[in-house]
Short mmCIF file of C-alpha atoms and ligand atoms in Angstrom, two decimals:
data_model
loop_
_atom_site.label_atom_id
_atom_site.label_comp_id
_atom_site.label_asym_id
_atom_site.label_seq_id
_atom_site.Cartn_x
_atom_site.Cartn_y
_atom_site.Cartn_z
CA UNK J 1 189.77 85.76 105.01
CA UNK J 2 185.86 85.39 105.43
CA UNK J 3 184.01 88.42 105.86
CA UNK J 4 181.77 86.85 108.08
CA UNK J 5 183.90 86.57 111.40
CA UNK J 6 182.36 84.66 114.37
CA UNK J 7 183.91 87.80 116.78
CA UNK J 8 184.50 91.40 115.65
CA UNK J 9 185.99 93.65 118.33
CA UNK J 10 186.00 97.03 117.36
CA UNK J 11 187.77 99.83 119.04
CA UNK J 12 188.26 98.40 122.03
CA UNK J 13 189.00 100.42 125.08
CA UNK J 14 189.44 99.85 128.47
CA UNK J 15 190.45 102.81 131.58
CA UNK J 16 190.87 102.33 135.37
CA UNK J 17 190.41 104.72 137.84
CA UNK J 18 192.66 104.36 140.46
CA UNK J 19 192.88 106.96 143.36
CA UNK J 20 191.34 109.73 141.66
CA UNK J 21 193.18 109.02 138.45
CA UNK J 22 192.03 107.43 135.58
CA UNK J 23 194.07 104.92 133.23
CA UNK J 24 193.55 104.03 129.21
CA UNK J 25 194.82 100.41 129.34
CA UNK J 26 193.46 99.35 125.90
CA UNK J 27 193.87 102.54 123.40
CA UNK J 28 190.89 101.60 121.27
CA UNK J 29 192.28 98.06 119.52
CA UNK J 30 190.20 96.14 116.64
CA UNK J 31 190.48 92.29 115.40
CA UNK J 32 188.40 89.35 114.82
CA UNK J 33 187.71 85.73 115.31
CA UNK J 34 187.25 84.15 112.55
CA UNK J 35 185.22 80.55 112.88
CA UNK J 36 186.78 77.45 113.54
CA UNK J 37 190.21 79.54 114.05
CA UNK J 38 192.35 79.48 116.74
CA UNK J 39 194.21 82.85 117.25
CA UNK J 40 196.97 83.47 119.68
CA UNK J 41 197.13 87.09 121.35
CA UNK J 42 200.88 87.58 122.68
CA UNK J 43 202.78 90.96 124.11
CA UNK J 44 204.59 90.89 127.36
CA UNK J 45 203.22 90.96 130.73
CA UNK J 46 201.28 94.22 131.53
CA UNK J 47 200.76 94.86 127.39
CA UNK J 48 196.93 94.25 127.70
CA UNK J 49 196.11 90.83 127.19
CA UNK J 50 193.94 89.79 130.17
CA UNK J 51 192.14 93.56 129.99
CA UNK J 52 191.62 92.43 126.03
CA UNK J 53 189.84 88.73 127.40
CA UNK J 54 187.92 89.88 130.76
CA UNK J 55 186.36 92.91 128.75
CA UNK J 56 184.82 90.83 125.94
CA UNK J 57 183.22 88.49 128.36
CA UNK J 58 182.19 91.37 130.73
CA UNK J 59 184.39 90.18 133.76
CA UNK J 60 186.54 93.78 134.02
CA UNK J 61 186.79 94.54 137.87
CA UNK J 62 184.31 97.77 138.91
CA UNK J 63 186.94 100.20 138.54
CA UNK J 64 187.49 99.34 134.86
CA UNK J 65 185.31 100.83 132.29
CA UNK J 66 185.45 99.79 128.92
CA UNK J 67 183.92 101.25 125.26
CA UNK J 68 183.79 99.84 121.84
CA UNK J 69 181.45 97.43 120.00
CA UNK J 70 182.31 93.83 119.97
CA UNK J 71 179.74 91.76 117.13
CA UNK J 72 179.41 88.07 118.37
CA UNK J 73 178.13 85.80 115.89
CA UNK J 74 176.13 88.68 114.03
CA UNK J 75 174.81 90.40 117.21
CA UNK J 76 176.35 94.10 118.27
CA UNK J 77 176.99 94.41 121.13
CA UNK J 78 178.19 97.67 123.10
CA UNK J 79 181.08 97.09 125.57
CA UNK J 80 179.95 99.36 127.98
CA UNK J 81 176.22 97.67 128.50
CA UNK J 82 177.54 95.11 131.02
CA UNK J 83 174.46 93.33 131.09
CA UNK J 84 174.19 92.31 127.46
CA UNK J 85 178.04 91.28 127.27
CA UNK J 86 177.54 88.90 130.52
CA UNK J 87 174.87 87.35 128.78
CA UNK J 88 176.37 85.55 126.32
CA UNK J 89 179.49 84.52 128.63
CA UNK J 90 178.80 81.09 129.64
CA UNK J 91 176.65 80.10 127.25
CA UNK J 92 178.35 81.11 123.84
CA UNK J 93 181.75 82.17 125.26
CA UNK J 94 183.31 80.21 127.53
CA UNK J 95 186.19 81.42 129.68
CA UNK J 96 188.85 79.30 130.78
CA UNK J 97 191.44 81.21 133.47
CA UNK J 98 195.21 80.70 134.24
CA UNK J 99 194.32 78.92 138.03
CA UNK J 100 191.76 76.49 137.51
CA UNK J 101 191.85 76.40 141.23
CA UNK J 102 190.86 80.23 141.19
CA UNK J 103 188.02 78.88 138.99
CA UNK J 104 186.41 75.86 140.77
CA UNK J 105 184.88 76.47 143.59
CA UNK J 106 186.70 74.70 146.85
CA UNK J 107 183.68 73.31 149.02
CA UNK J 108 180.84 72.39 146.44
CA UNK J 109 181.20 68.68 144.80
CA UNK J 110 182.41 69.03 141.29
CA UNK J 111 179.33 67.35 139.76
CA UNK J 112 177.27 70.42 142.04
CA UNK J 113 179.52 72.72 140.19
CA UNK J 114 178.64 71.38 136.91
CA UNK J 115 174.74 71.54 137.50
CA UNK J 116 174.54 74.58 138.86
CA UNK J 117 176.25 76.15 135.32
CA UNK J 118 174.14 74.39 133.47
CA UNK J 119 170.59 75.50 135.48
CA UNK J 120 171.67 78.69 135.38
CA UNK J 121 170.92 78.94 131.72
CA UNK J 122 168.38 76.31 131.00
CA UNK J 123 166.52 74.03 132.41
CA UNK J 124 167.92 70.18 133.11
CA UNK J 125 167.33 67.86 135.68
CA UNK J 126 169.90 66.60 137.69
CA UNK J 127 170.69 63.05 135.63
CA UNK J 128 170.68 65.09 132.56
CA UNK J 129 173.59 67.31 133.88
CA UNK J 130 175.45 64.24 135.34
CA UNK J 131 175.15 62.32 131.81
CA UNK J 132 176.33 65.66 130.28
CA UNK J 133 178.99 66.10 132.79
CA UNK J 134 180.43 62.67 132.54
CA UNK J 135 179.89 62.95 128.05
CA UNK J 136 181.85 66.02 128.33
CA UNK J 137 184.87 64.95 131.40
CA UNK J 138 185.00 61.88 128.97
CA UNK J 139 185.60 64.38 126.08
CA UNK J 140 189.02 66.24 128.11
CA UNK J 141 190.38 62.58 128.24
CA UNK J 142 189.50 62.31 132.18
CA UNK J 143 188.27 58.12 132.25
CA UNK J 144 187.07 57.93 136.00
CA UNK J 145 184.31 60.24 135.76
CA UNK J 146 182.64 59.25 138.74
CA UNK J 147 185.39 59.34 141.14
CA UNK J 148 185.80 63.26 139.80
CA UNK J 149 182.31 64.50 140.25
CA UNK J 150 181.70 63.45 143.83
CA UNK J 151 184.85 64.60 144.58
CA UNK J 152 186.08 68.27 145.27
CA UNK J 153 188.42 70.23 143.52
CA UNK J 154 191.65 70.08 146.26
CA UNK J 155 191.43 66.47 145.05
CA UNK J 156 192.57 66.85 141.81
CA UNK J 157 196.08 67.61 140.32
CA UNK J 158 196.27 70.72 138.12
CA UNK J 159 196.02 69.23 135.18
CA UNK J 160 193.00 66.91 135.77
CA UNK J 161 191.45 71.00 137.89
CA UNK J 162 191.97 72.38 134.36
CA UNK J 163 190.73 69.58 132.05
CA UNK J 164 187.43 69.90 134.51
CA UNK J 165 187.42 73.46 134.41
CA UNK J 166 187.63 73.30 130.36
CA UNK J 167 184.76 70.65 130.61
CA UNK J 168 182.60 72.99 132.96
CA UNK J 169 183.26 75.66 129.82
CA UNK J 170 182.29 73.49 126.88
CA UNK J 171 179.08 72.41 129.00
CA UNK J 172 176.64 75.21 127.70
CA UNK J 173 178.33 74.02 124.44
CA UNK J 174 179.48 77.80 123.64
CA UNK J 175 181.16 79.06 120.10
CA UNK J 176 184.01 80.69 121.39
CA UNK J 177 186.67 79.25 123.99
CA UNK J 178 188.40 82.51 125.50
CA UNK J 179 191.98 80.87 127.52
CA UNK J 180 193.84 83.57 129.41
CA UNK J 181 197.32 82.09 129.97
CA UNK J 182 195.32 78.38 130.44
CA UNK J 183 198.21 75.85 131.25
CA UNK J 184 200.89 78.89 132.30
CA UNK J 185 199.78 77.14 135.76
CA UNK J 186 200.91 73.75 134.65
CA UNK J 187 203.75 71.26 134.88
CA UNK J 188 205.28 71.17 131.07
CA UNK J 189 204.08 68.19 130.00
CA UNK J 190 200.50 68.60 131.37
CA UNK J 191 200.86 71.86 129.40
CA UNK J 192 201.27 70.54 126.32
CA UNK J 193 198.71 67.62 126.68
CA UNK J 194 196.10 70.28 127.85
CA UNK J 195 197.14 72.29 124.92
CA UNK J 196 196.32 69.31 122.63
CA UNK J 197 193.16 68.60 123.91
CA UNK J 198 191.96 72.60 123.64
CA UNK J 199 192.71 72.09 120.15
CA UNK J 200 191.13 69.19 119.08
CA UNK J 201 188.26 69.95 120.77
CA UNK J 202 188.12 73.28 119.19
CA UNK J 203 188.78 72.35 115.41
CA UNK J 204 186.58 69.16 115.34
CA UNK J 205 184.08 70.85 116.90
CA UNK J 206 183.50 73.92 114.82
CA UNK J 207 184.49 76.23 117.44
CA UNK J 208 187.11 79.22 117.83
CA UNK J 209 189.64 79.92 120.56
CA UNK J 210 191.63 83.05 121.66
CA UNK J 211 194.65 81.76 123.49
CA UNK J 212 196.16 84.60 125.34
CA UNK J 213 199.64 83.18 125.69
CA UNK J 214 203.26 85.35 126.68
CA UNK J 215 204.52 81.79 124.86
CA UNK J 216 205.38 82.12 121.24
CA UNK J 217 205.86 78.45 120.88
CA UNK J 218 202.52 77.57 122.44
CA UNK J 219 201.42 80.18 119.04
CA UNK J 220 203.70 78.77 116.54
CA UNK J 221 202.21 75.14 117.44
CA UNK J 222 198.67 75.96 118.21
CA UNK J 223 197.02 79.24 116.35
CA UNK J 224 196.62 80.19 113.24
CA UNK J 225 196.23 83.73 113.30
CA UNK J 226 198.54 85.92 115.81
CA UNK J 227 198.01 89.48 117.37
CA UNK J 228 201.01 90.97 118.95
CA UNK J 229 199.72 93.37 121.48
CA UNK J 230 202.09 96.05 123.48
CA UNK J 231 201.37 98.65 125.99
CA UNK J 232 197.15 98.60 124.82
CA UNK J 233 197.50 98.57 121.00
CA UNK J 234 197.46 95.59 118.81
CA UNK J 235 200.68 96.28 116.64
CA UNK J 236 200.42 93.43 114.33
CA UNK J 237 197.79 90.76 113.64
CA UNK J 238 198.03 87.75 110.66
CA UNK J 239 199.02 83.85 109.84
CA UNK J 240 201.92 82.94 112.40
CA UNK J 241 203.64 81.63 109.55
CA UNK J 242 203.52 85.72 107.90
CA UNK J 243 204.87 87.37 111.15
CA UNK J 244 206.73 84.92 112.71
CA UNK J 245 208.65 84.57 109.43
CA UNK J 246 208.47 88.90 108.47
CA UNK J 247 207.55 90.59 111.44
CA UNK J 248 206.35 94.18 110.35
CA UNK J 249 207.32 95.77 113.69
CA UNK J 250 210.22 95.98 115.09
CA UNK J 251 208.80 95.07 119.03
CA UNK J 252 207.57 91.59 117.26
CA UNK J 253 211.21 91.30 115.88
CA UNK J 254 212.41 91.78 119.34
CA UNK J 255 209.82 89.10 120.84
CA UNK J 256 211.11 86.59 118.33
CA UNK J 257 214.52 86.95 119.01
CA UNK J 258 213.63 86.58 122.75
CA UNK J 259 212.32 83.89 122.65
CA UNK J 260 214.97 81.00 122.97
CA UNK J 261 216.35 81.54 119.29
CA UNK J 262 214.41 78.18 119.08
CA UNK J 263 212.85 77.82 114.82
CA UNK J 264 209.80 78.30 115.83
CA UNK J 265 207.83 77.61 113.30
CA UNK J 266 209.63 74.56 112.76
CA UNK J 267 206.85 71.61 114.38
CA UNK J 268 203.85 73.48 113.05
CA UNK J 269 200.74 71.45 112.96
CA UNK J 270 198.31 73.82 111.72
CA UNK J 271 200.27 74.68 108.30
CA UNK J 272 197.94 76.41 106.32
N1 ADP H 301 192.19 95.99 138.18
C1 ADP H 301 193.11 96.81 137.67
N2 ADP H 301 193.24 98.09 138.11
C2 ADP H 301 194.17 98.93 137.60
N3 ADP H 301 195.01 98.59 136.62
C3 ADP H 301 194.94 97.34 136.13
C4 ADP H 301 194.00 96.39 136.63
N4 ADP H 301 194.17 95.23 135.94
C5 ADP H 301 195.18 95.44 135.08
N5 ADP H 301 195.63 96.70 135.18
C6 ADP H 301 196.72 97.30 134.40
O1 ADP H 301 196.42 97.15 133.03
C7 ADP H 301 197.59 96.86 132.30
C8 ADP H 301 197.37 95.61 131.50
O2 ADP H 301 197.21 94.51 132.38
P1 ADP H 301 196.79 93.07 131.86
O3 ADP H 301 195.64 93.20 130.95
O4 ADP H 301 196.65 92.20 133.04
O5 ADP H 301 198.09 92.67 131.02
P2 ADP H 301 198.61 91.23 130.56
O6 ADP H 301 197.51 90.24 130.71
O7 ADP H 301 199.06 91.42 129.15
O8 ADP H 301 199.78 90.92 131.45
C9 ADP H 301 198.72 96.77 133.29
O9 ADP H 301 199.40 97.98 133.28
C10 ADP H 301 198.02 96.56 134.61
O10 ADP H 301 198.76 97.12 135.65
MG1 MG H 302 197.38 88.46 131.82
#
């Protein structure tokens, strides 16, 4: 374990007030990043995972309020200063959503799309960002670049929408790939080859990913690390090999067994 993680998220909370009443979603959790790592964050639906994602990158709806200190690559940062956290989304975390559809927007050209990210956080002409764009829809294994950047998104299947909106992520070249449930939305085998791709890119490039997943395959066969989360606490966090193969809790016992009785740690790639 390096003591030098590229994310440190420490005590973590999150409330929303809903009709006078106020909600602790996240009861003050605490993990890291470490860099070049991909680490899986699993729990069932409603345990906290999306709460977990949106507040590191500063995207928690207005009636959500979050505290803690998250450190990004040496630089505290305190949840609650809004300002500060959105300023490193985009350009050193990138976000990458479950509906790529939700994420693209319908009536601007994608090639638009991909210049207006960029200008918003430097300066490029417009055949920079196009030689960019195509460099990077080359990258998510997408061949007719052209064709997809005058074109709009309701012209793409899912799986080319998400490879784009994964390319649109990687364009202000950030450290940290955050993907909340990112191929959920996809046919099975797109979801795997999507998968695939998020990895590669990741490891060869020297970057880290939190996969929020409900999928404990998708873990055993992409992350290294694992925190199971349930009902706003992290209850366990190491290798997927450790707590897939001696769970400490008895809810990650439970998950296991759930989950299809399949080995699952059987087609690892990333052993060790
Ligand atoms: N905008 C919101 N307002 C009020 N409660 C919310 C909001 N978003 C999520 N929650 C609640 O927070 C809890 C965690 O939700 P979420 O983070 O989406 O879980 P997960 O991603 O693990 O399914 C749930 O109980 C959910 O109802
Ligand atoms: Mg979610």
């Amino acid at each position: 374990m390096t003591t030098d993680p590229l994310l440190e998220v420490s005590d973590l909370s999150v409330e929303f007030r809903s009709h006078g009443q106020t909600h602790q979603i996240l009861n003050g959790i605490s993990f890291t990043v470490e860099r070049n790592e991909i680490i899986g964050l699993v729990g069932e639906s409603g345990s906290g995972k999306s709460t977990t994602a949106r507040s590191i990158i500063g995207l928690l709806p207005a009636t959500g309020r979050g505290f803690g200190q998250i450190t990004f690559d040496r630089d505290e940062i305190d949840v609650g200063s809004t300002k500060r956290v959105r300023s490193i989304r985009g350009t050193q975390i990138g976000f990458v959503a479950q509906n790529p559809f939700d994420a693209l927007n319908p009536i601007l050209s994608i090639e638009r799309q991909f210049f207006n990210v960029m200008r918003a956080h430097e300066k490029v002409s417009r055949q920079q960002a196009r030689a960019r764009a195509e460099s990077l829809l080359r990258s998510v294994g997408i061949t007719d670049t052209h064709r997809v950047l005058a074109g709009h998104a309701h012209e793409l299947s899912g799986g080319m929408a998400q490879r784009v909106v994964i390319a649109i992520a990687l364009s202000l070249d950030p450290k940290l790939l955050i993907a909340d449930e990112p191929t959920t939305a996809l046919d099975l085998t797109v979801q795997r080859q999507v998968l695939d791709l998020m990895r590669d890119i990741i490891l060869t490039s020297g970057r880290s990913m939190l996969l929020v997943t409900h999928d404990l395959t998708v873990v055993a066969t992409y992350c290294h690390r694992v925190a199971v989360m349930y009902r706003g606490d992290i209850l366990e966090i190491g290798d997927v090999e450790t707590v897939f193969t001696a769970p400490k809790h008895e809810y990650t016992r439970a998950l296991l067994d759930s989950a299809s009785g399949k080995a699952l740690t059987a087609d690892r790639i990333l052993s060790s």
